[in-house]
Tab-separated table of C-alpha atoms in Angstrom:
chain	number	residue	atom	x	y	z
A	1	UNK	CA	0.000	0.000	0.000
A	2	UNK	CA	0.984	3.635	-0.427
A	3	UNK	CA	1.822	5.424	2.807
A	4	UNK	CA	0.425	8.770	1.735
A	5	UNK	CA	-2.449	10.023	-0.358
A	6	UNK	CA	-1.958	10.110	-4.109
A	7	UNK	CA	-1.800	13.449	-5.904
A	8	UNK	CA	-5.475	13.253	-7.016
A	9	UNK	CA	-6.494	12.332	-3.451
A	10	UNK	CA	-4.552	15.288	-2.067
A	11	UNK	CA	-6.294	17.570	-4.570
A	12	UNK	CA	-9.649	16.073	-3.575
A	13	UNK	CA	-8.964	16.731	0.100
A	14	UNK	CA	-7.745	20.257	-0.635
A	15	UNK	CA	-10.875	21.038	-2.638
A	16	UNK	CA	-13.040	19.641	0.172
A	17	UNK	CA	-11.256	21.824	2.728
A	18	UNK	CA	-11.733	24.912	0.576
A	19	UNK	CA	-15.394	24.096	-0.049
A	20	UNK	CA	-16.216	23.653	3.637
A	21	UNK	CA	-14.311	26.799	4.553
A	22	UNK	CA	-16.474	28.680	2.058
A	23	UNK	CA	-19.923	27.186	2.695
A	24	UNK	CA	-19.866	26.539	6.432
A	25	UNK	CA	-17.555	28.860	8.354
A	26	UNK	CA	-18.013	28.706	12.108
A	27	UNK	CA	-20.129	31.867	12.093
A	28	UNK	CA	-22.645	30.095	9.873
A	29	UNK	CA	-22.599	26.986	12.036
A	30	UNK	CA	-23.445	29.106	15.056
A	31	UNK	CA	-26.275	30.796	13.150
A	32	UNK	CA	-27.680	27.441	12.068
A	33	UNK	CA	-27.665	26.174	15.651
A	34	UNK	CA	-29.300	29.335	16.913
A	35	UNK	CA	-32.370	28.842	14.723
A	36	UNK	CA	-32.199	25.028	14.938
A	37	UNK	CA	-31.890	24.664	11.149
A	38	UNK	CA	-28.902	22.385	11.006
A	39	UNK	CA	-29.941	20.510	7.915
A	40	UNK	CA	-29.539	23.232	5.339
A	41	UNK	CA	-30.619	22.235	1.872
A	42	UNK	CA	-27.872	24.358	0.346
A	43	UNK	CA	-25.187	22.489	2.289
A	44	UNK	CA	-26.503	19.187	1.029
A	45	UNK	CA	-26.671	20.597	-2.496
A	46	UNK	CA	-22.986	21.552	-2.300
A	47	UNK	CA	-22.053	18.038	-1.157
A	48	UNK	CA	-24.286	16.302	-3.690
A	49	UNK	CA	-22.960	18.428	-6.560
A	50	UNK	CA	-19.503	17.012	-5.832
A	51	UNK	CA	-20.822	13.445	-6.065
A	52	UNK	CA	-19.591	12.671	-2.539
A	53	UNK	CA	-22.608	10.598	-1.392
A	54	UNK	CA	-21.447	7.924	-3.843
A	55	UNK	CA	-17.780	8.776	-4.126
A	56	UNK	CA	-16.736	5.256	-3.093
A	57	UNK	CA	-19.376	3.386	-5.082
A	58	UNK	CA	-18.934	2.027	-8.630
A	59	UNK	CA	-19.999	4.078	-11.629
A	60	UNK	CA	-22.696	1.558	-12.570
A	61	UNK	CA	-24.284	2.338	-9.195
A	62	UNK	CA	-24.191	6.053	-9.989
A	63	UNK	CA	-21.073	6.653	-7.913
A	64	UNK	CA	-17.754	8.218	-8.839
A	65	UNK	CA	-15.952	4.884	-8.911
A	66	UNK	CA	-13.268	5.957	-6.444
A	67	UNK	CA	-12.518	4.184	-3.167
A	68	UNK	CA	-13.101	4.250	0.559
A	69	UNK	CA	-9.796	6.123	1.016
A	70	UNK	CA	-11.230	8.982	-1.050
A	71	UNK	CA	-14.420	8.941	1.031
A	72	UNK	CA	-12.368	9.065	4.221
A	73	UNK	CA	-10.318	11.986	2.899
A	74	UNK	CA	-13.529	13.986	2.393
A	75	UNK	CA	-14.976	12.921	5.761
A	76	UNK	CA	-11.803	14.076	7.512
A	77	UNK	CA	-12.338	17.567	6.136
A	78	UNK	CA	-15.976	17.479	7.258
A	79	UNK	CA	-14.778	16.766	10.782
A	80	UNK	CA	-12.227	19.553	10.592
A	81	UNK	CA	-14.988	21.952	9.529
A	82	UNK	CA	-17.524	20.587	12.063
A	83	UNK	CA	-19.859	20.251	9.054
A	84	UNK	CA	-23.437	20.735	10.321
A	85	UNK	CA	-25.320	18.887	7.603
A	86	UNK	CA	-26.360	15.444	6.469
A	87	UNK	CA	-23.677	13.044	5.302
A	88	UNK	CA	-23.267	9.987	7.521
A	89	UNK	CA	-26.876	8.833	7.110
A	90	UNK	CA	-27.016	9.248	3.312
A	91	UNK	CA	-23.607	7.594	2.772
A	92	UNK	CA	-24.512	4.664	5.043
A	93	UNK	CA	-27.860	4.224	3.289
A	94	UNK	CA	-26.375	4.400	-0.223
A	95	UNK	CA	-23.671	1.906	0.712
A	96	UNK	CA	-26.211	-0.475	2.228
A	97	UNK	CA	-28.509	-0.366	-0.797
A	98	UNK	CA	-25.548	-0.832	-3.163
A	99	UNK	CA	-24.476	-3.908	-1.232
A	100	UNK	CA	-27.906	-5.400	-0.629
A	101	UNK	CA	-29.697	-4.733	-3.914
A	102	UNK	CA	-27.675	-2.947	-6.616
A	103	UNK	CA	-30.640	-3.048	-8.990
A	104	UNK	CA	-32.837	-1.100	-6.541
A	105	UNK	CA	-34.634	1.831	-8.126
A	106	UNK	CA	-33.519	3.997	-5.190
A	107	UNK	CA	-29.764	3.538	-5.612
A	108	UNK	CA	-29.087	5.999	-8.442
A	109	UNK	CA	-31.056	8.724	-6.655
A	110	UNK	CA	-29.162	8.087	-3.410
A	111	UNK	CA	-25.722	8.248	-4.988
A	112	UNK	CA	-26.651	11.326	-7.034
A	113	UNK	CA	-27.860	13.098	-3.915
A	114	UNK	CA	-31.361	13.561	-5.322
A	115	UNK	CA	-32.651	11.448	-2.453
A	116	UNK	CA	-31.251	11.382	1.071
A	117	UNK	CA	-31.321	8.147	2.991
A	118	UNK	CA	-30.981	7.101	6.619
A	119	UNK	CA	-30.535	3.693	8.246
A	120	UNK	CA	-32.825	2.758	11.148
A	121	UNK	CA	-30.902	0.128	13.130
A	122	UNK	CA	-30.756	0.950	16.838
A	123	UNK	CA	-33.611	0.105	19.185
A	124	UNK	CA	-34.338	0.788	22.850
A	125	UNK	CA	-31.168	-0.948	24.082
A	126	UNK	CA	-28.998	1.110	21.646
A	127	UNK	CA	-27.001	-1.991	20.715
A	128	UNK	CA	-24.852	-1.786	17.589
A	129	UNK	CA	-24.900	-5.550	17.239
A	130	UNK	CA	-27.350	-6.436	14.428
A	131	UNK	CA	-28.080	-9.704	16.260
A	132	UNK	CA	-29.946	-7.644	18.879
A	133	UNK	CA	-32.502	-6.277	16.388
A	134	UNK	CA	-36.008	-7.190	17.573
A	135	UNK	CA	-38.379	-5.151	15.383
A	136	UNK	CA	-40.464	-7.730	13.529
A	137	UNK	CA	-41.562	-7.619	9.906
A	138	UNK	CA	-44.846	-9.474	9.493
A	139	UNK	CA	-45.666	-11.094	6.200
A	140	UNK	CA	-48.798	-9.637	4.616
A	141	UNK	CA	-49.938	-10.461	1.109
A	142	UNK	CA	-46.877	-10.094	-1.132
A	143	UNK	CA	-45.103	-7.667	1.196
A	144	UNK	CA	-44.628	-6.953	4.900
A	145	UNK	CA	-45.909	-4.681	7.639
A	146	UNK	CA	-43.715	-3.294	10.401
A	147	UNK	CA	-44.518	-1.743	13.757
A	148	UNK	CA	-42.067	-0.497	16.355
A	149	UNK	CA	-39.562	2.226	17.117
A	150	UNK	CA	-36.006	2.865	16.043
A	151	UNK	CA	-33.794	5.249	18.017
A	152	UNK	CA	-30.830	7.557	17.345
A	153	UNK	CA	-31.286	7.519	13.568
A	154	UNK	CA	-28.722	9.878	12.011
A	155	UNK	CA	-30.028	12.418	9.486
A	156	UNK	CA	-33.556	10.991	9.446
A	157	UNK	CA	-35.091	14.471	9.525
A	158	UNK	CA	-33.896	15.201	5.998
A	159	UNK	CA	-34.223	11.676	4.666
A	160	UNK	CA	-36.633	10.726	1.930
A	161	UNK	CA	-35.890	7.033	2.328
A	162	UNK	CA	-35.436	4.987	5.488
A	163	UNK	CA	-33.670	1.649	5.422
A	164	UNK	CA	-35.249	-0.288	8.288
A	165	UNK	CA	-33.351	-3.245	9.721
A	166	UNK	CA	-35.953	-5.714	10.964
A	167	UNK	CA	-36.324	-9.406	11.625
A	168	UNK	CA	-38.392	-12.147	10.009
A	169	UNK	CA	-38.265	-15.120	12.300
A	170	UNK	CA	-34.558	-15.667	13.025
A	171	UNK	CA	-33.340	-13.801	9.943
A	172	UNK	CA	-32.596	-10.132	9.356
A	173	UNK	CA	-34.425	-8.294	6.614
A	174	UNK	CA	-33.612	-4.912	5.063
A	175	UNK	CA	-36.636	-2.857	4.039
A	176	UNK	CA	-36.665	0.368	2.021
A	177	UNK	CA	-39.397	2.584	3.458
A	178	UNK	CA	-40.192	6.009	1.959
A	179	UNK	CA	-40.132	8.481	4.830
A	180	UNK	CA	-43.578	9.829	3.906
A	181	UNK	CA	-45.253	6.425	4.051
A	182	UNK	CA	-48.438	6.218	6.105
A	183	UNK	CA	-47.613	5.263	9.687
A	184	UNK	CA	-44.068	6.669	9.732
A	185	UNK	CA	-43.319	9.441	12.229
A	186	UNK	CA	-39.921	11.073	12.767
A	187	UNK	CA	-39.173	13.118	15.895
A	188	UNK	CA	-35.918	14.875	16.902
A	189	UNK	CA	-33.943	13.456	19.818
A	190	UNK	CA	-32.048	15.589	22.287
A	191	UNK	CA	-28.353	14.921	21.810
A	192	UNK	CA	-24.969	16.140	23.006
A	193	UNK	CA	-23.753	17.111	19.540
A	194	UNK	CA	-25.943	19.882	18.136
A	195	UNK	CA	-24.158	19.843	14.765
A	196	UNK	CA	-25.504	16.390	13.857
A	197	UNK	CA	-29.132	15.675	14.590
A	198	UNK	CA	-30.518	12.333	15.764
A	199	UNK	CA	-34.124	11.178	15.508
A	200	UNK	CA	-36.549	8.579	16.771
A	201	UNK	CA	-38.464	6.864	13.984
A	202	UNK	CA	-41.772	5.164	14.783
A	203	UNK	CA	-43.436	2.683	12.440
A	204	UNK	CA	-47.142	1.956	12.989
A	205	UNK	CA	-48.457	-0.797	10.741
A	206	UNK	CA	-46.361	0.499	7.864
A	207	UNK	CA	-46.914	-1.505	4.691
A	208	UNK	CA	-43.790	-2.384	2.703
A	209	UNK	CA	-44.112	-3.627	-0.861
A	210	UNK	CA	-42.309	-6.788	-1.893
A	211	UNK	CA	-40.077	-4.878	-4.306
A	212	UNK	CA	-38.883	-2.713	-1.411
A	213	UNK	CA	-37.278	-5.715	0.269
A	214	UNK	CA	-33.541	-5.193	-0.234
A	215	UNK	CA	-32.196	-8.423	1.223
A	216	UNK	CA	-32.858	-11.125	3.799
A	217	UNK	CA	-30.811	-13.645	5.763
A	218	UNK	CA	-27.098	-13.944	5.089
A	219	UNK	CA	-27.224	-11.424	2.236
A	220	UNK	CA	-28.738	-8.846	4.597
A	221	UNK	CA	-26.109	-9.560	7.263
A	222	UNK	CA	-23.244	-9.260	4.766
A	223	UNK	CA	-24.568	-6.008	3.294
A	224	UNK	CA	-25.156	-4.544	6.726
A	225	UNK	CA	-21.677	-5.503	7.931
A	226	UNK	CA	-19.945	-3.921	4.930
A	227	UNK	CA	-22.033	-0.750	5.141
A	228	UNK	CA	-21.358	-0.451	8.879
A	229	UNK	CA	-17.629	-0.789	8.249
A	230	UNK	CA	-17.807	2.102	5.792
A	231	UNK	CA	-19.930	4.133	8.223
A	232	UNK	CA	-17.510	3.402	11.053
A	233	UNK	CA	-14.605	4.770	9.011
A	234	UNK	CA	-16.585	7.881	8.070
A	235	UNK	CA	-17.073	8.532	11.794
A	236	UNK	CA	-13.390	7.800	12.519
A	237	UNK	CA	-12.321	10.214	9.789
A	238	UNK	CA	-14.678	12.841	11.176
A	239	UNK	CA	-13.027	12.433	14.573
A	240	UNK	CA	-9.602	12.681	12.933
A	241	UNK	CA	-10.499	16.005	11.318
A	242	UNK	CA	-11.709	17.273	14.672
A	243	UNK	CA	-8.517	16.117	16.386
A	244	UNK	CA	-6.432	17.962	13.794
A	245	UNK	CA	-8.438	21.159	14.330
A	246	UNK	CA	-8.135	20.908	18.123
A	247	UNK	CA	-4.383	20.270	17.891
A	248	UNK	CA	-3.745	23.236	15.613
A	249	UNK	CA	-5.969	25.533	17.655
A	250	UNK	CA	-4.371	24.479	20.946
A	251	UNK	CA	-0.845	25.010	19.604
A	252	UNK	CA	-1.755	28.433	18.260
A	253	UNK	CA	-3.352	29.373	21.600
A	254	UNK	CA	-0.289	28.142	23.511
A	255	UNK	CA	1.928	30.373	21.329
A	256	UNK	CA	-0.036	33.536	22.146
A	257	UNK	CA	-1.681	33.165	25.578
A	258	UNK	CA	0.525	34.569	28.332
A	259	UNK	CA	0.659	33.671	32.017
A	260	UNK	CA	3.221	34.737	34.629
A	261	UNK	CA	4.796	36.938	31.976
A	262	UNK	CA	5.429	34.090	29.514
A	263	UNK	CA	3.507	32.442	26.718
A	264	UNK	CA	2.032	29.227	28.123
A	265	UNK	CA	3.641	27.244	25.307
A	266	UNK	CA	6.993	27.816	26.992
A	267	UNK	CA	5.903	25.645	29.936
A	268	UNK	CA	6.979	22.025	29.612
A	269	UNK	CA	3.667	20.659	30.878
A	270	UNK	CA	1.814	22.404	28.034
A	271	UNK	CA	4.410	21.231	25.514
A	272	UNK	CA	3.893	17.639	26.675
A	273	UNK	CA	0.145	17.905	26.186
A	274	UNK	CA	0.573	19.256	22.653
A	275	UNK	CA	3.106	16.518	21.830
A	276	UNK	CA	0.687	13.857	23.090
A	277	UNK	CA	-2.100	15.337	20.953
A	278	UNK	CA	0.121	15.160	17.867
A	279	UNK	CA	1.059	11.538	18.611
A	280	UNK	CA	-2.581	10.451	19.058
A	281	UNK	CA	-3.715	12.316	15.949
A	282	UNK	CA	-1.057	10.884	13.630
A	283	UNK	CA	-1.431	7.358	15.017
A	284	UNK	CA	-5.192	7.528	14.483
A	285	UNK	CA	-4.600	8.764	10.946
A	286	UNK	CA	-2.448	5.719	10.183
A	287	UNK	CA	-5.035	3.293	11.596
A	288	UNK	CA	-7.958	4.913	9.764
A	289	UNK	CA	-6.360	5.166	6.329
A	290	UNK	CA	-4.995	1.635	6.572
A	291	UNK	CA	-8.477	0.339	7.359
A	292	UNK	CA	-9.924	2.345	4.461
A	293	UNK	CA	-7.323	0.858	2.131
A	294	UNK	CA	-7.972	-2.639	3.475
A	295	UNK	CA	-11.717	-2.373	2.818
A	296	UNK	CA	-11.011	-2.166	-0.913
A	297	UNK	CA	-7.716	-4.059	-1.224
A	298	UNK	CA	-7.765	-6.710	1.514
A	299	UNK	CA	-11.379	-7.518	2.417
A	300	UNK	CA	-10.290	-10.566	4.417
A	301	UNK	CA	-8.453	-8.402	6.974
A	302	UNK	CA	-10.724	-5.375	6.769
A	303	UNK	CA	-12.955	-6.241	9.727
A	304	UNK	CA	-10.011	-6.360	12.121
A	305	UNK	CA	-8.517	-3.172	10.653
A	306	UNK	CA	-11.808	-1.280	11.003
A	307	UNK	CA	-12.258	-2.442	14.606
A	308	UNK	CA	-8.678	-1.413	15.385
A	309	UNK	CA	-9.256	2.026	13.870
A	310	UNK	CA	-12.433	2.583	15.910
A	311	UNK	CA	-10.840	1.410	19.151
A	312	UNK	CA	-7.829	3.670	18.769
A	313	UNK	CA	-9.655	6.686	17.357
A	314	UNK	CA	-12.409	6.650	19.996
A	315	UNK	CA	-9.808	6.666	22.766
A	316	UNK	CA	-7.475	9.110	21.018
A	317	UNK	CA	-10.217	11.572	20.116
A	318	UNK	CA	-11.367	11.697	23.739
A	319	UNK	CA	-7.817	12.325	24.965
A	320	UNK	CA	-7.091	14.993	22.347
A	321	UNK	CA	-10.336	16.813	23.152
A	322	UNK	CA	-9.555	16.668	26.874
A	323	UNK	CA	-6.031	18.002	26.346
A	324	UNK	CA	-7.365	20.732	24.072
A	325	UNK	CA	-9.652	21.967	26.831
A	326	UNK	CA	-6.816	21.808	29.375
A	327	UNK	CA	-4.495	23.875	27.167
A	328	UNK	CA	-7.209	26.492	26.734
A	329	UNK	CA	-8.267	26.507	30.357
A	330	UNK	CA	-11.836	27.503	31.224
A	331	UNK	CA	-12.400	29.373	27.952
A	332	UNK	CA	-12.206	26.056	26.089
A	333	UNK	CA	-15.568	24.863	27.322
A	334	UNK	CA	-17.520	28.089	27.032
A	335	UNK	CA	-20.123	28.747	24.377
A	336	UNK	CA	-18.016	31.645	23.085
A	337	UNK	CA	-15.120	29.378	22.043
A	338	UNK	CA	-15.474	27.039	19.064
A	339	UNK	CA	-13.620	24.235	20.839
A	340	UNK	CA	-16.776	23.186	22.679
A	341	UNK	CA	-18.395	22.143	19.371
A	342	UNK	CA	-15.480	19.822	18.591
A	343	UNK	CA	-15.432	18.456	22.136
A	344	UNK	CA	-19.127	17.547	22.021
A	345	UNK	CA	-18.843	16.125	18.492
A	346	UNK	CA	-15.923	13.976	19.638
A	347	UNK	CA	-17.916	12.606	22.570
A	348	UNK	CA	-20.859	11.765	20.310
A	349	UNK	CA	-18.647	10.101	17.697
A	350	UNK	CA	-16.918	8.051	20.373
A	351	UNK	CA	-19.984	5.814	20.701
A	352	UNK	CA	-21.284	5.961	17.119
A	353	UNK	CA	-21.091	2.474	15.555
A	354	UNK	CA	-19.948	1.161	18.931
A	355	UNK	CA	-17.481	2.508	21.462
A	356	UNK	CA	-13.931	1.272	22.027
A	357	UNK	CA	-15.080	-1.526	24.373
A	358	UNK	CA	-17.570	-2.797	21.773
A	359	UNK	CA	-14.848	-2.992	19.128
A	360	UNK	CA	-12.312	-4.570	21.504
A	361	UNK	CA	-14.809	-7.377	22.001
A	362	UNK	CA	-15.275	-7.509	18.242
A	363	UNK	CA	-11.504	-7.825	17.749
A	364	UNK	CA	-11.371	-10.643	20.288
A	365	UNK	CA	-14.099	-12.504	18.395
A	366	UNK	CA	-12.226	-12.076	15.115
A	367	UNK	CA	-8.963	-13.330	16.611
A	368	UNK	CA	-10.494	-16.296	18.413
A	369	UNK	CA	-12.620	-17.315	15.421
A	370	UNK	CA	-9.700	-17.136	12.993
């Protein structure tokens, strides 16, 4: 594998950084939070125009035909910018549909950004293990009906299509449910990270046509696993971008803030914290980009690489955010300073797709089953 991004990938990341700096500066993020309109249509339009919802998917699926590394490069810049719009939900949904049913009529619209998707997986116990899904799909005529509630669904408020993970008997089933179907209600959930909204989705006797069944059984499990690996790396990359921002901001603050007649960066204790932040950030970068490469180039080892990336990045992101606040002192956790947005986003991302403990257990399973 290459140990750095290729020239086109560097240009892609540079263009993403410039785009986010232009369309969502921090002043605009604050304005969007003030009026609770996080999901701006214009932000999504900017992302969709670049083809990023399907950047990692093949051209026959409507994607750009690039790879997961390219997707991660864009997601890193989203994290750096604290991007306050939909991305994780639509990318997860497009990936899941592409894996489960490439011939689905929804796929081209999802990858083109004409339709936003969201995946409804978690239930009351908030378990990221698909084996814990309990919501039942009941056979009715040629299709199914579903009733129940899904929790913490990312980007559901802007979604036109919900991918519901349910169960038929002992098997998983993936159902494509238009968000405006009769019996579907979507309500915002209070969350720590105001820049990315979560929702509860309730299904009440929602009818699902037979042609909206994406996959069942082993095919559903395989598609869900692959899509969750991609989603996990998007979250890891988002954390990486946030870590980079916190590191740079903390170093700049340490070079200018004075105490006892000296800049605080001259104190060894502050230097140690900044050095630790750099070490965690670069180590996380290596783990994330290796896992992204492995997903395309070495599928057999990808599961372990993705779990490793999430374990390390969840821990590292927490430590970098904590050190960032310590370098800044009390100002770091006030509403007036932008660092608090990155701190809260880091804490929310730490548990998305499973926290470090969840993925340590996953790694143990992979090692023992090998």
